[in-house]
């Protein structure tokens, strides 16, 4: 079956529209890739800055060690022991629970 001259005229007139559509699609893909690369770069920069902040926080640790050596370490250790004892007591209270608690579900409505 041959192509009629009328079909060729329509084909050539629509060829420009098709080429514009394809060009826009390709530009859209390139733009999406550029945006994705930019967001990835921002995430990596943010990740690197958080790591640097943690590394710069070592100064505070040294100050705490110096303050503990100043003589107030005994009061702090006693307070820490009291906190540990209260936590142990709380754990002991939680340890005596019904083993079947929460295993049976009433589905009767």
Coordinates of N, CA and C in Angstrom, one line a residue:
X1 N 0.8 -1.2 0.0 CA 0.0 0.0 0.0 C 0.9 1.3 0.0
X2 N 0.7 2.1 -0.9 CA 1.5 3.3 -1.1 C 1.0 4.4 -0.2
X3 N 1.9 5.4 0.0 CA 1.6 6.6 0.8 C 1.1 7.6 -0.1
X4 N -0.1 8.2 0.2 CA -0.7 9.2 -0.7 C 0.0 10.6 -0.4
X5 N 0.0 11.4 -1.4 CA 0.6 12.8 -1.3 C 0.0 13.6 -0.1
X6 N -1.2 13.4 0.1 CA -1.9 14.1 1.2 C -1.3 13.6 2.6
X7 N -1.0 12.3 2.7 CA -0.5 11.8 3.9 C 0.9 12.3 4.1
X8 N 1.7 12.5 3.0 CA 3.1 13.1 3.2 C 3.0 14.5 3.6
X9 N 2.1 15.3 3.2 CA 1.9 16.7 3.6 C 1.6 16.7 5.1
X10 N 0.7 15.9 5.6 CA 0.4 15.9 7.0 C 1.6 15.4 7.8
X11 N 2.3 14.4 7.3 CA 3.5 13.9 8.0 C 4.6 15.0 8.1
X12 N 4.9 15.7 7.0 CA 5.9 16.7 7.1 C 5.5 17.9 8.0
X13 N 4.2 18.2 8.0 CA 3.8 19.4 8.8 C 3.8 19.0 10.3
X14 N 3.6 17.8 10.6 CA 3.6 17.3 12.0 C 5.0 16.9 12.5
X15 N 6.0 16.8 11.6 CA 7.3 16.4 11.9 C 8.0 17.4 12.9
X16 N 7.7 18.7 12.7 CA 8.3 19.7 13.5 C 7.7 19.6 15.0
X17 N 6.5 19.3 15.1 CA 5.8 19.2 16.4 C 6.4 17.9 17.1
X18 N 6.6 16.9 16.4 CA 7.2 15.7 17.0 C 8.6 15.9 17.5
X19 N 9.4 16.6 16.7 CA 10.8 16.8 17.1 C 10.9 17.8 18.3
X20 N 10.0 18.8 18.4 CA 9.9 19.6 19.6 C 9.6 18.8 20.8
X21 N 8.6 17.9 20.7 CA 8.2 17.1 21.8 C 9.3 16.2 22.3
X22 N 10.0 15.6 21.4 CA 11.2 14.7 21.7 C 12.3 15.6 22.4
X23 N 12.5 16.8 21.9 CA 13.6 17.6 22.5 C 13.2 18.0 23.9
X24 N 11.9 18.3 24.1 CA 11.5 18.7 25.5 C 11.6 17.5 26.4
X25 N 11.3 16.4 26.0 CA 11.4 15.2 26.8 C 12.9 14.9 27.2
X26 N 13.8 15.1 26.2 CA 15.2 14.9 26.5 C 15.7 16.0 27.5
X27 N 15.3 17.2 27.3 CA 15.7 18.3 28.3 C 15.1 18.0 29.7
X28 N 13.9 17.4 29.7 CA 13.3 17.1 31.0 C 14.1 16.1 31.8
X29 N 14.6 15.1 31.0 CA 15.4 14.0 31.6 C 16.8 14.6 32.2
X30 N 17.4 15.5 31.3 CA 18.6 16.1 31.8 C 18.4 17.0 33.0
X31 N 17.3 17.7 33.0 CA 17.0 18.6 34.2 C 16.7 17.8 35.4
X32 N 16.0 16.6 35.3 CA 15.8 15.8 36.4 C 17.1 15.2 37.0
X33 N 18.0 14.8 36.1 CA 19.3 14.3 36.5 C 20.1 15.4 37.2
X34 N 20.0 16.6 36.7 CA 20.8 17.7 37.3 C 20.2 18.0 38.7
X35 N 18.9 18.0 38.9 CA 18.3 18.2 40.2 C 18.7 17.1 41.2
X36 N 18.6 15.9 40.7 CA 19.0 14.7 41.5 C 20.5 14.8 42.0
X37 N 21.4 15.2 41.1 CA 22.8 15.4 41.5 C 22.9 16.5 42.5
X38 N 22.2 17.6 42.3 CA 22.3 18.7 43.2 C 21.8 18.3 44.6
X39 N 20.7 17.6 44.7 CA 20.2 17.2 46.0 C 21.2 16.2 46.7
X40 N 21.8 15.3 45.9 CA 22.8 14.4 46.4 C 24.0 15.2 46.9
X41 N 24.4 16.2 46.2 CA 25.5 17.0 46.7 C 25.2 17.7 48.0
X42 N 24.0 18.2 48.1 CA 23.5 18.9 49.3 C 23.5 17.9 50.5
X43 N 23.0 16.7 50.2 CA 23.0 15.7 51.3 C 24.4 15.3 51.8
X44 N 25.3 15.2 50.8 CA 26.7 14.9 51.2 C 27.4 16.0 51.9
X45 N 27.1 17.2 51.5 CA 27.7 18.4 52.2 C 27.1 18.5 53.6
X46 N 25.8 18.2 53.8 CA 25.2 18.2 55.1 C 25.8 17.1 56.0
X47 N 26.0 16.0 55.4 CA 26.5 14.8 56.1 C 28.0 15.2 56.6
X48 N 28.7 15.8 55.7 CA 30.1 16.1 56.0 C 30.1 17.2 57.1
X49 N 29.2 18.1 57.1 CA 29.2 19.2 58.1 C 28.8 18.6 59.5
X50 N 27.9 17.6 59.5 CA 27.6 17.0 60.8 C 28.7 16.3 61.4
X51 N 29.5 15.6 60.5 CA 30.6 14.9 61.0 C 31.7 15.9 61.6
X52 N 31.9 17.0 60.9 CA 32.8 18.0 61.4 C 32.4 18.6 62.7
X53 N 31.1 18.8 62.9 CA 30.6 19.3 64.1 C 30.8 18.4 65.3
X54 N 30.7 17.1 65.0 CA 30.9 16.1 66.1 C 32.4 16.1 66.4
X55 N 33.3 16.2 65.4 CA 34.7 16.2 65.7 C 35.1 17.4 66.4
X56 N 34.5 18.6 66.2 CA 34.8 19.8 66.9 C 34.3 19.8 68.3
X57 N 33.4 18.9 68.6 CA 32.8 18.8 70.0 C 33.7 18.2 71.0
X58 N 34.9 17.7 70.6 CA 35.8 17.1 71.5 C 36.3 18.0 72.5
X59 N 36.3 19.3 72.3 CA 36.8 20.3 73.2 C 35.9 20.3 74.5
X60 N 34.6 20.1 74.4 CA 33.8 20.0 75.5 C 34.1 18.8 76.4
X61 N 34.5 17.7 75.8 CA 34.8 16.5 76.6 C 36.0 16.8 77.5
X62 N 37.0 17.5 77.0 CA 38.2 17.8 77.7 C 37.8 18.7 78.9
X63 N 36.9 19.6 78.7 CA 36.5 20.5 79.8 C 35.8 19.7 80.9
X64 N 35.0 18.8 80.5 CA 34.3 17.9 81.5 C 35.3 17.1 82.3
X65 N 36.3 16.6 81.7 CA 37.3 15.8 82.4 C 38.1 16.7 83.4
X66 N 38.4 18.0 82.9 CA 39.0 18.9 83.8 C 38.2 19.3 85.0
X67 N 36.9 19.5 84.8 CA 36.0 19.8 85.9 C 35.9 18.7 86.9
X68 N 35.8 17.4 86.4 CA 35.7 16.3 87.2 C 37.0 16.1 88.1
X69 N 38.1 16.5 87.6 CA 39.3 16.4 88.3 C 39.4 17.5 89.4
X70 N 38.5 18.5 89.4 CA 38.6 19.6 90.3 C 38.1 19.2 91.7
X71 N 37.5 18.1 91.9 CA 37.1 17.7 93.3 C 35.6 17.4 93.5
X72 N 34.8 17.7 92.5 CA 33.4 17.5 92.6 C 33.0 16.1 92.1
X73 N 33.9 15.3 91.8 CA 33.6 14.0 91.2 C 32.9 13.0 92.2
X74 N 33.2 13.2 93.5 CA 32.6 12.2 94.4 C 31.1 12.5 94.5
X75 N 30.6 13.7 94.5 CA 29.2 14.0 94.6 C 28.5 13.6 93.3
X76 N 29.2 13.7 92.2 CA 28.6 13.3 90.9 C 28.5 11.7 90.9
X77 N 29.5 11.0 91.4 CA 29.4 9.6 91.4 C 28.3 9.1 92.3
X78 N 28.1 9.7 93.4 CA 27.0 9.3 94.4 C 25.7 9.5 93.7
X79 N 25.5 10.6 93.0 CA 24.3 10.9 92.4 C 24.0 9.8 91.3
X80 N 25.1 9.5 90.6 CA 25.0 8.5 89.5 C 24.6 7.1 90.1
X81 N 25.1 6.8 91.3 CA 24.8 5.5 91.9 C 23.3 5.5 92.3
X82 N 22.8 6.6 92.8 CA 21.4 6.7 93.2 C 20.5 6.5 92.0
X83 N 20.9 7.1 90.9 CA 20.1 7.0 89.7 C 20.1 5.5 89.2
X84 N 21.2 4.9 89.2 CA 21.3 3.5 88.8 C 20.5 2.6 89.7
X85 N 20.5 2.9 91.0 CA 19.6 2.1 91.9 C 18.2 2.2 91.6
X86 N 17.7 3.5 91.3 CA 16.3 3.7 91.0 C 15.9 3.0 89.7
X87 N 16.9 3.0 88.8 CA 16.6 2.3 87.5 C 16.5 0.8 87.7
X88 N 17.4 0.3 88.6 CA 17.3 -1.2 88.9 C 16.0 -1.5 89.6
X89 N 15.5 -0.7 90.5 CA 14.3 -0.9 91.1 C 13.1 -0.9 90.2
X90 N 13.2 0.0 89.2 CA 12.1 0.1 88.2 C 12.1 -1.1 87.3
X91 N 13.3 -1.6 87.0 CA 13.4 -2.8 86.2 C 12.9 -4.1 87.0
X92 N 13.1 -4.1 88.3 CA 12.6 -5.2 89.1 C 11.1 -5.2 89.1
X93 N 10.5 -4.0 89.2 CA 9.0 -3.9 89.2 C 8.5 -4.4 87.9
X94 N 9.1 -4.1 86.8 CA 8.6 -4.4 85.5 C 8.8 -5.9 85.2
X95 N 9.8 -6.5 85.9 CA 10.1 -7.9 85.6 C 9.0 -8.9 86.0
X96 N 8.2 -8.5 87.0 CA 7.1 -9.4 87.5 C 5.8 -9.1 86.8
X97 N 5.7 -9.4 85.5 CA 4.4 -9.2 84.8 C 3.8 -10.6 84.4
X98 N 2.6 -10.6 84.1 CA 1.9 -11.8 83.6 C 2.5 -12.2 82.3
X99 N 3.0 -13.4 82.1 CA 3.6 -13.8 80.9 C 2.6 -14.0 79.7
X100 N 1.3 -14.1 80.0 CA 0.3 -14.3 79.0 C -0.4 -12.9 78.7
X101 N 0.1 -11.9 79.3 CA -0.5 -10.6 79.1 C -0.2 -10.1 77.6
X102 N -1.3 -9.8 76.9 CA -1.2 -9.3 75.5 C -1.1 -10.4 74.5
X103 N -1.2 -11.6 74.9 CA -1.1 -12.7 73.9 C -2.5 -13.2 73.4
X104 N -3.5 -12.9 74.2 CA -4.9 -13.4 73.8 C -5.7 -12.1 73.4
X105 N -6.3 -12.2 72.2 CA -7.1 -11.1 71.7 C -8.5 -11.5 71.6
X106 N -9.4 -10.7 72.2 CA -10.8 -11.0 72.1 C -11.4 -10.5 70.8
X107 N -11.8 -11.4 69.9 CA -12.3 -11.0 68.6 C -13.8 -11.2 68.5
X108 N -14.5 -11.4 69.7 CA -15.9 -11.7 69.6 C -16.7 -10.4 69.4
X109 N -16.1 -9.2 69.6 CA -16.7 -8.0 69.2 C -17.0 -7.1 70.3

